[in-house]
Tab-separated table of C-alpha atoms in Angstrom:
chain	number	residue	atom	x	y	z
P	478	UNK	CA	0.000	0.000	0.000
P	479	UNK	CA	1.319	2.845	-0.764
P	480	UNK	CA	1.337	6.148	1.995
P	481	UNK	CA	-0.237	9.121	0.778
P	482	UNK	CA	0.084	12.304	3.073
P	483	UNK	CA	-1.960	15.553	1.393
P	484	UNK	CA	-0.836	19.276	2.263
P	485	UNK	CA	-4.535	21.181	2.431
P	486	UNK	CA	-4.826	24.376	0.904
P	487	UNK	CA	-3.868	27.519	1.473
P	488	UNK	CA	-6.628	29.166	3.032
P	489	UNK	CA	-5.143	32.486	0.992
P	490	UNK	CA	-3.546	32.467	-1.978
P	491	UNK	CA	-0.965	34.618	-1.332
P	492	UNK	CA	-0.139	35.354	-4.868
P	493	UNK	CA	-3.139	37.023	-5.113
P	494	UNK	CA	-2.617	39.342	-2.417
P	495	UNK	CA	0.326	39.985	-3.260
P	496	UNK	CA	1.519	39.242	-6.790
P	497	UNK	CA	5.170	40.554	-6.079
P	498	UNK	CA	5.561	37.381	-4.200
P	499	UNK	CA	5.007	35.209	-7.005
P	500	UNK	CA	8.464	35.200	-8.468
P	501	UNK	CA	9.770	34.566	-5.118
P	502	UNK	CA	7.617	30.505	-5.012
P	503	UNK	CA	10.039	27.869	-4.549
P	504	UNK	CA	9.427	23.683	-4.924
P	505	UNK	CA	9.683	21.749	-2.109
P	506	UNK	CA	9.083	18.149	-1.107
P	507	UNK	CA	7.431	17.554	2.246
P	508	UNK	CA	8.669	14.236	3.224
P	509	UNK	CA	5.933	13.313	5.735
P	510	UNK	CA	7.504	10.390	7.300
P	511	UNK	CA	5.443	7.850	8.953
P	512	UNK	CA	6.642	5.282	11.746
P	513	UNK	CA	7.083	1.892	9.487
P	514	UNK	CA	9.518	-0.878	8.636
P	515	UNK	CA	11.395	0.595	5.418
P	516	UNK	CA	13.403	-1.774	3.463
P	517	UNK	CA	17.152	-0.899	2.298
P	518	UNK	CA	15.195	-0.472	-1.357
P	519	UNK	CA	13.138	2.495	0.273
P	520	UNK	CA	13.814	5.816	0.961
P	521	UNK	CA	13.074	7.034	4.275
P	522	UNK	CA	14.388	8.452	7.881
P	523	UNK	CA	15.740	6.011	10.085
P	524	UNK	CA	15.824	3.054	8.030
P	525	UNK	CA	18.681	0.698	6.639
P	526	UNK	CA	20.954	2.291	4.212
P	527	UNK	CA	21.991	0.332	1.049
P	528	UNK	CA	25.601	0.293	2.231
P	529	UNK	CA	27.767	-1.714	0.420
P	530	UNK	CA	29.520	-4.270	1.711
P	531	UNK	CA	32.924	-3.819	0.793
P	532	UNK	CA	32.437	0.378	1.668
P	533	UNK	CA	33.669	1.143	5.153
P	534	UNK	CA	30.961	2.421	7.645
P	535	UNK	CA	31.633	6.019	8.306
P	536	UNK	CA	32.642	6.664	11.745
P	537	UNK	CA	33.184	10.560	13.521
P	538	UNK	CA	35.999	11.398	14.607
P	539	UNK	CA	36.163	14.755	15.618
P	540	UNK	CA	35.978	16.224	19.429
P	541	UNK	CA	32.890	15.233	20.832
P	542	UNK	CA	30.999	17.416	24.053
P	543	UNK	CA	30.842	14.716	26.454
P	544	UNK	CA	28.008	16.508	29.184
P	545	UNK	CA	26.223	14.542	30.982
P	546	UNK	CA	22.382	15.219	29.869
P	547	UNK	CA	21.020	12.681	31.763
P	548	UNK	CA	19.755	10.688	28.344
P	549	UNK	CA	22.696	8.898	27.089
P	550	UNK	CA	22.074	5.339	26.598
P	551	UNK	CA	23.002	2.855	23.899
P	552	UNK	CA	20.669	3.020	21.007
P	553	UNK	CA	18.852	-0.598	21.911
P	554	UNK	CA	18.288	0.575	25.772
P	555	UNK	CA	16.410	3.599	23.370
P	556	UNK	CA	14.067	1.453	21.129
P	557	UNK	CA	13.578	-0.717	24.242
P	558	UNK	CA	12.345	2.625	25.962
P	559	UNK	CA	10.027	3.207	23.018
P	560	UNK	CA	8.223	0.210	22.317
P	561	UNK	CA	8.051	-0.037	26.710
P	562	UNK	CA	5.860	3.737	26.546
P	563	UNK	CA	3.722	2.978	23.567
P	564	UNK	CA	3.039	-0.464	25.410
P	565	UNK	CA	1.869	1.305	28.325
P	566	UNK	CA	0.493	4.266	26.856
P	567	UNK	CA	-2.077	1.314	25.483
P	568	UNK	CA	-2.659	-0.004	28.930
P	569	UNK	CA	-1.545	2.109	31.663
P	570	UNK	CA	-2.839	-0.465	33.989
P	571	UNK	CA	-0.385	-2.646	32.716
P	572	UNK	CA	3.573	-3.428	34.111
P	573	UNK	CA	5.792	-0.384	33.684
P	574	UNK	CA	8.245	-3.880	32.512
P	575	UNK	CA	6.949	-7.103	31.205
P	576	UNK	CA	9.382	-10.127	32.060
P	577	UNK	CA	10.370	-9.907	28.500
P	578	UNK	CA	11.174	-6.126	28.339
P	579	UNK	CA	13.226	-6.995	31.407
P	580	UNK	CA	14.899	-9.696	29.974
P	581	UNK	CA	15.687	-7.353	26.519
P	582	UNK	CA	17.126	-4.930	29.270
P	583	UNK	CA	19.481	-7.499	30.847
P	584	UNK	CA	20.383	-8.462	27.317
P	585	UNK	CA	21.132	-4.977	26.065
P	586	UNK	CA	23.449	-4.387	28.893
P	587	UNK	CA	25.343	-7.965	28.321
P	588	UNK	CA	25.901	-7.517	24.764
P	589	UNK	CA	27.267	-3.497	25.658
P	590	UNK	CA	29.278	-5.274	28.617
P	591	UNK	CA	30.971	-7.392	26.198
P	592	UNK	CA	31.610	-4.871	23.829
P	593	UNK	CA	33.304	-2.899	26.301
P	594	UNK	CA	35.093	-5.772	27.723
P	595	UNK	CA	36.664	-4.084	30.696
P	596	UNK	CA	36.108	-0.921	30.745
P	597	UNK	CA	33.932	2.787	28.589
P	598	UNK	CA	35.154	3.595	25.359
P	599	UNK	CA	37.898	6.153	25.423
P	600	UNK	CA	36.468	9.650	24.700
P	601	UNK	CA	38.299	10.444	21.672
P	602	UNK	CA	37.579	7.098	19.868
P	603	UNK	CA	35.576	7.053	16.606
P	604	UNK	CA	31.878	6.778	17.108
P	605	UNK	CA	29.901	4.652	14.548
P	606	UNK	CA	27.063	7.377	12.611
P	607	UNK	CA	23.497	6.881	13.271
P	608	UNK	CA	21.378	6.699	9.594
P	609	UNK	CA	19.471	9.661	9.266
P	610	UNK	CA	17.929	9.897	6.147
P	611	UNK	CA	17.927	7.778	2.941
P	612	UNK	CA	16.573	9.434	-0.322
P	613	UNK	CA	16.473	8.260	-3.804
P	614	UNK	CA	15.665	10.231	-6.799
P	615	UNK	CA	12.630	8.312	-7.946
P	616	UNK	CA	10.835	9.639	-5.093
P	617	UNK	CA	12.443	12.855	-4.449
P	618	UNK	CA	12.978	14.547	-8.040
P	619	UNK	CA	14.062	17.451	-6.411
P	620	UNK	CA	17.728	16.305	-5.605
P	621	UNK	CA	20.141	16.938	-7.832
P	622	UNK	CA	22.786	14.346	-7.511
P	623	UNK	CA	26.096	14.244	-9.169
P	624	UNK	CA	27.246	12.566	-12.327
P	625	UNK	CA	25.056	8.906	-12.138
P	626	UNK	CA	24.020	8.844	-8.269
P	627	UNK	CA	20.724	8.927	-7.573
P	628	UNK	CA	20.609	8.047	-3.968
P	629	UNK	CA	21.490	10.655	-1.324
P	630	UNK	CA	22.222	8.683	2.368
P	631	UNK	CA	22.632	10.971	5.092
P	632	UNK	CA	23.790	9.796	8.496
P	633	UNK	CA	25.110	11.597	11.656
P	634	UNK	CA	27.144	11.070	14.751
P	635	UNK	CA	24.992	10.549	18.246
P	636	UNK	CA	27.041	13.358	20.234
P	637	UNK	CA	26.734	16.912	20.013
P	638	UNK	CA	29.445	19.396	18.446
P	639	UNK	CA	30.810	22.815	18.441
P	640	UNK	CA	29.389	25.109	17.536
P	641	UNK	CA	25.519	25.354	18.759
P	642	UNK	CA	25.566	21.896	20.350
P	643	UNK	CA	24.424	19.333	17.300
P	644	UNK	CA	25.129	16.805	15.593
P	645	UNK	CA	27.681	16.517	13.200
P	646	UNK	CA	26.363	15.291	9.716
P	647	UNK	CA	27.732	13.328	6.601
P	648	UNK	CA	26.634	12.992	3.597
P	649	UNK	CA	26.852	10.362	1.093
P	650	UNK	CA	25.735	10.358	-2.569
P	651	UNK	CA	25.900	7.058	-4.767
P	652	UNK	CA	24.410	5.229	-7.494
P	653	UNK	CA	21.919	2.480	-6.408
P	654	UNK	CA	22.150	-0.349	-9.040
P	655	UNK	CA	25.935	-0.124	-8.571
P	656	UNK	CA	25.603	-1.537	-4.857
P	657	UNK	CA	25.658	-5.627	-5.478
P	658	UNK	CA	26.166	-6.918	-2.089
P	659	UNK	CA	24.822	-5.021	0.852
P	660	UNK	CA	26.249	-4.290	4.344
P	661	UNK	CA	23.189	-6.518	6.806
P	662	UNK	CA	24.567	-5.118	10.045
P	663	UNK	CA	26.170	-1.622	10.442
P	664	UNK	CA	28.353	-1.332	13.803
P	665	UNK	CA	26.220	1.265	16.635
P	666	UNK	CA	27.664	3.843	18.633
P	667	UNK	CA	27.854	2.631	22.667
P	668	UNK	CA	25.296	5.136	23.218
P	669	UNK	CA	23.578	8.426	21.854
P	670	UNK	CA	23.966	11.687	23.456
P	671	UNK	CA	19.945	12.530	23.347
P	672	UNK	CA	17.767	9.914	22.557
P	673	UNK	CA	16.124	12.806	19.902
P	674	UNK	CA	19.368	11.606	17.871
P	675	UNK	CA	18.129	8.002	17.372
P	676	UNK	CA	15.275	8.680	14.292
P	677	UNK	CA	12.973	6.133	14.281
P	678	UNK	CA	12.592	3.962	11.389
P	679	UNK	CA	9.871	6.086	8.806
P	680	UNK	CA	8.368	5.264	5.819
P	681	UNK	CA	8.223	8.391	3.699
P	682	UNK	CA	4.905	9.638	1.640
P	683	UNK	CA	6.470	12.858	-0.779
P	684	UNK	CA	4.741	15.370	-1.808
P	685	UNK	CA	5.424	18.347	-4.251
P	686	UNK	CA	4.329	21.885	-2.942
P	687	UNK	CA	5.384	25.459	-3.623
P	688	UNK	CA	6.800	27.629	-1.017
P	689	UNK	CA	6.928	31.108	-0.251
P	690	UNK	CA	9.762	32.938	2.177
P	691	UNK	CA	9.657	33.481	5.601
P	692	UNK	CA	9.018	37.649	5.889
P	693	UNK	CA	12.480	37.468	7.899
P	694	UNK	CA	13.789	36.720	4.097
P	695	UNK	CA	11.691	39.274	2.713
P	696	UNK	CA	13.898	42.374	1.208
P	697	UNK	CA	12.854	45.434	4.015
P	698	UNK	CA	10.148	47.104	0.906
P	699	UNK	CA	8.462	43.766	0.530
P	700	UNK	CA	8.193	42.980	4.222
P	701	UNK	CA	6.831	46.011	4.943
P	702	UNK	CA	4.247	45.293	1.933
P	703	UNK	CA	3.089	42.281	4.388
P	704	UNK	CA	2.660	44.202	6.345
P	705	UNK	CA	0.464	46.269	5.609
P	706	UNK	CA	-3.163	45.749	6.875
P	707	UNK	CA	-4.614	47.673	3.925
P	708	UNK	CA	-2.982	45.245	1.226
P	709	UNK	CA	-5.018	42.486	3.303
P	710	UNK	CA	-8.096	44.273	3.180
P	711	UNK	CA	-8.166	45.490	-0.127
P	712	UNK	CA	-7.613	41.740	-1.521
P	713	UNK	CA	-10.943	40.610	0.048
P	714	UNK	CA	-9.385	37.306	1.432
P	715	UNK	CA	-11.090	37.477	4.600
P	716	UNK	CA	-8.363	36.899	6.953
P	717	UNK	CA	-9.403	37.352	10.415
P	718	UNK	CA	-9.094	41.728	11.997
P	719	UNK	CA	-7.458	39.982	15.064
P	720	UNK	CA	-4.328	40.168	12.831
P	721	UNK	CA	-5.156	43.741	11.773
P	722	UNK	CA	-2.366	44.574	13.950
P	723	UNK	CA	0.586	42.548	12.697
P	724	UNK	CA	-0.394	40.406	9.460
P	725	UNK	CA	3.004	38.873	9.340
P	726	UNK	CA	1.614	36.563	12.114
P	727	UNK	CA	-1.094	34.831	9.977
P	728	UNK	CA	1.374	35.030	6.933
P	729	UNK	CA	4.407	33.461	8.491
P	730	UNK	CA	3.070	30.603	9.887
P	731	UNK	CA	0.353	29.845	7.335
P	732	UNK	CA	1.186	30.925	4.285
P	733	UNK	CA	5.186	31.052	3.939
P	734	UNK	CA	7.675	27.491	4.402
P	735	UNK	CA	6.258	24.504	5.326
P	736	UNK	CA	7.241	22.622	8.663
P	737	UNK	CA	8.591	19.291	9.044
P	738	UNK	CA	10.831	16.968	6.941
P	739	UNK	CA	11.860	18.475	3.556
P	740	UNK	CA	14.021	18.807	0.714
P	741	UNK	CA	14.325	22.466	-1.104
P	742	UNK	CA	12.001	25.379	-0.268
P	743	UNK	CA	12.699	27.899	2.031
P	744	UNK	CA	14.513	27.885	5.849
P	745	UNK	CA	12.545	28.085	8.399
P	746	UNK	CA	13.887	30.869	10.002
P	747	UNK	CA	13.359	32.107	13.325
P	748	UNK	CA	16.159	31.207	16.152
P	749	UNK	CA	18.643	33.479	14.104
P	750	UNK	CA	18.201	35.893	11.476
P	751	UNK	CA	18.508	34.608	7.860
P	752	UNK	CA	22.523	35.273	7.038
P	753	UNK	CA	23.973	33.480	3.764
P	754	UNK	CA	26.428	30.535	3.638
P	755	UNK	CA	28.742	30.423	0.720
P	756	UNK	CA	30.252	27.122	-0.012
P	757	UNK	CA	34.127	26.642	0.665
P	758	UNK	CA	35.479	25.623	-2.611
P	759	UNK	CA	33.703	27.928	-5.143
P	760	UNK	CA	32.338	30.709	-3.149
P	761	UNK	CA	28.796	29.883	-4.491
P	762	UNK	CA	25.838	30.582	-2.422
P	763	UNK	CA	24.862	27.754	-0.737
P	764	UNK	CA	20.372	26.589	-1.182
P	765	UNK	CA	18.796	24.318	0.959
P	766	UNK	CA	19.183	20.581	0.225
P	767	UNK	CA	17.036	19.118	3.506
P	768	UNK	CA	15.181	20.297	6.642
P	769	UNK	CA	15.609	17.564	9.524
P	770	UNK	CA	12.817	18.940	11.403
P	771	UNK	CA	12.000	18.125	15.172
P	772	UNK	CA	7.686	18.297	14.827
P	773	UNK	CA	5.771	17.938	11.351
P	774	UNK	CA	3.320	20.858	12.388
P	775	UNK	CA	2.945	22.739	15.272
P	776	UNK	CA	-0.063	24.216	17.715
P	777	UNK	CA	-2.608	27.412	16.309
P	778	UNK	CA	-1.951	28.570	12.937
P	779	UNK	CA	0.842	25.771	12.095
P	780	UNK	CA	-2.206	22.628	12.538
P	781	UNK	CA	-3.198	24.242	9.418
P	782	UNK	CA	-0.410	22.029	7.352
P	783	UNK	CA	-0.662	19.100	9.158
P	784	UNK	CA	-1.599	16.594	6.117
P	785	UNK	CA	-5.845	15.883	5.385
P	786	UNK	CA	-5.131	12.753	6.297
P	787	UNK	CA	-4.149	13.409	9.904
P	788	UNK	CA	-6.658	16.671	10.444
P	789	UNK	CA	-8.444	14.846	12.840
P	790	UNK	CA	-5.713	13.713	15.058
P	791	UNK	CA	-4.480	16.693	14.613
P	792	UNK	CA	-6.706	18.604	16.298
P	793	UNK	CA	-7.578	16.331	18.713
P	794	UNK	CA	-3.756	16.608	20.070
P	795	UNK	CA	-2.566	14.032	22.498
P	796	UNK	CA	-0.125	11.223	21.983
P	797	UNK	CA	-0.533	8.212	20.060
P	798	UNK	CA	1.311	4.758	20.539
P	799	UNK	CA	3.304	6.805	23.355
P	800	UNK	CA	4.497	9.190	20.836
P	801	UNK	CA	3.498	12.973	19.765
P	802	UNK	CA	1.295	12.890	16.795
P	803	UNK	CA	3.371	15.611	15.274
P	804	UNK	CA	6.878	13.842	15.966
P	805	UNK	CA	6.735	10.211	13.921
P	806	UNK	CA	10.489	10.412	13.974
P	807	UNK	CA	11.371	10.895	17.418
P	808	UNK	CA	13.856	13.556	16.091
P	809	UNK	CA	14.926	16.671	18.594
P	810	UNK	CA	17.369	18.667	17.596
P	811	UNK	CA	18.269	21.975	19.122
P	812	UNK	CA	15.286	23.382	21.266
P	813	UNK	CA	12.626	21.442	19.020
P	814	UNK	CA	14.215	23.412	16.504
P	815	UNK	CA	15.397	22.256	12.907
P	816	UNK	CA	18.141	21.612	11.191
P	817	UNK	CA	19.180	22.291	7.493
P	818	UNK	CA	21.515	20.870	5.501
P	819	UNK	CA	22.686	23.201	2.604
P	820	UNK	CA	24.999	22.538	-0.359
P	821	UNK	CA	26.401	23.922	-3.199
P	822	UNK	CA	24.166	24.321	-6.579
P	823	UNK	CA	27.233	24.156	-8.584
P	824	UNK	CA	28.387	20.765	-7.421
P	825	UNK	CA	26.804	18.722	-4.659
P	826	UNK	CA	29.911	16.731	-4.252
P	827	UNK	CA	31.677	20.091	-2.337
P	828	UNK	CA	31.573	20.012	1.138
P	829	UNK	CA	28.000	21.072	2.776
P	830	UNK	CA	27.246	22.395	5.924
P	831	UNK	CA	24.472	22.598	8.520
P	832	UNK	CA	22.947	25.294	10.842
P	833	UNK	CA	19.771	24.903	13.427
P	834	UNK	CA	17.291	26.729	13.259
């Protein structure tokens, strides 16, 4: 079967408010991933990566921040933690641990013991990368590989960097029917700094919208266009007078980027002010390739782009299977922020970078 998540109209089109915004629309691809069991033959978040074989896994081995949050634990102590809440969240009568979630437990912490042997890992060693995201073109025409690839795998390492405190990402692009035999178990970090940096595995639905900038990326004439009540008014659209008094918040939230899991569009600014990245090699301006995004909609305005499909839940807000309804990935990064992953439009093979937002 296949998954089919649907953006629902704009309530405005903005266009027609404001036609000066029209050459400003940008294509994007909401991802809308969906907890599942993806195959290495599927793109999604969290899910095998076809890795070949004979390809070493990367590992990270820069400086890591070694705090202690109070979250670390190895990645199966994690899932184990998962699957225990969405048991209970089903029947909070039940055990807070069956027999058999204790005897996973005991398990987990045998095979870690042995893999230690006598003692933690040394601070400085490399860290096996956690799969993030895998992507191939069929589904997600909007990457623009290089040469013959047409699979884009990104991973990232479990402990938090300088600068801003996140993860440190690689990216990896390759051609699929060039991959013969296939890595079947990828070595695991000891543990993961957050457990918001283990995604759970996702099944992805794409969808093709168009996207308009965030008024932070607006030039100061054109912002102050959005601003203005009278513009609102005069287009009919009936958007409520409670925003008579700053329009920007009914346009940013509603009618600018989409949330959630992406590739292209616009940022989603709003912890910093937008500022441009240029890429190392050729001095090109750097475009986004992917949002990693923390929640796929948020509360008041932002339910508005949570798919049809999940209107109803939507709205009716709670948790489901022990889980936010809004966060199928289990991703946090930053303060429930996002991160994006920009690189270079003259050749994706120079180096990218990241910033949260």
């Amino acid at each position: 079967m296949v998954l089919v998540r649907t953006t629902p109209p704009r309530p405005v089109d903005v266009t027609a408010v404001f036609p000066e915004l029209a050459p400003l629309a940008r294509p994007a691809i909401r991802l809308h991933p969906r907890p599942g069991s993806p195959s290495v033959e599927e793109s999604s978040v969290g899910g095998p990566l076809l890795w070949p074989v004979d390809e070493p896994w990367p590992h990270c081995e820069a400086s890591h921040l070694h705090y202690d949050s109070g979250f670390r634990q190895s990645p199966a102590d994690v899932r184990l933690m998962r699957r225990r809440a969405a048991r209970w969240h089903g029947d909070h009568n039940g055990p807070w641990m069956t027999p058999e979630e204790q005897a996973v437990k005991e398990q987990n912490a045998a095979a870690l013991a042995e893999r230690l042997g006598t003692g933690a890992p040394p601070a400085d060693c490399p860290v096996p990368m956690l799969p993030v995201a895998q992507l191939y073109l069929r589904d997600i025409p909007l990457l623009r590989p290089p040469g013959k690839a047409d699979l884009l795998q990104v991973l990232w390492c479990p402990y938090d960097h300088e600068p801003y405190c996140k993860p440190s990402t690689a990216l990896f692009w390759r051609s699929a029917a060039e991959v013969v035999d296939i890595l079947a178990a990828p070595p695991e970090p000891y543990e993961v700094n957050d457990d918001g940096y283990l995604p759970e595995p996702c099944l992805l639905a794409p969808e093709a919208i168009i996207e308009y900038p965030n008024s932070l990326d607006l030039s100061p004439q054109m912002r102050l266009m959005v601003e203005d009540w009278s513009r609102w008014q005069a287009a009919g659209v009936g958007v409520d007078s409670s925003y008579a008094d700053s329009p920007r918040d009914f346009y940013d939230p509603v009618l600018a980027d989409a949330p959630g899991w992406k590739v292209g569009g616009w940022p989603p600014w709003g912890r910093t002010d937008p500022h441009p990245l240029f890429c190392t090699v050729c001095d090109a301006r750097m475009v986004p390739l992917l949002t990693i995004a923390s929640f796929e909609w948020d509360g008041g305005e932002g339910l508005s782009w949570a798919p049809g499909e999940d209107q109803a839940a939507a709205h009716a807000g709670g948790r489901c299977c022990g889980q936010s309804r809004s966060q199928p990935t289990q991703v946090e990064v930053g303060s429930t922020d996002n991160m994006q992953i920009y690189v270079c439009p003259t050749s994706p093979e120079h180096p990218h970078t990241d910033l949260i937002q």
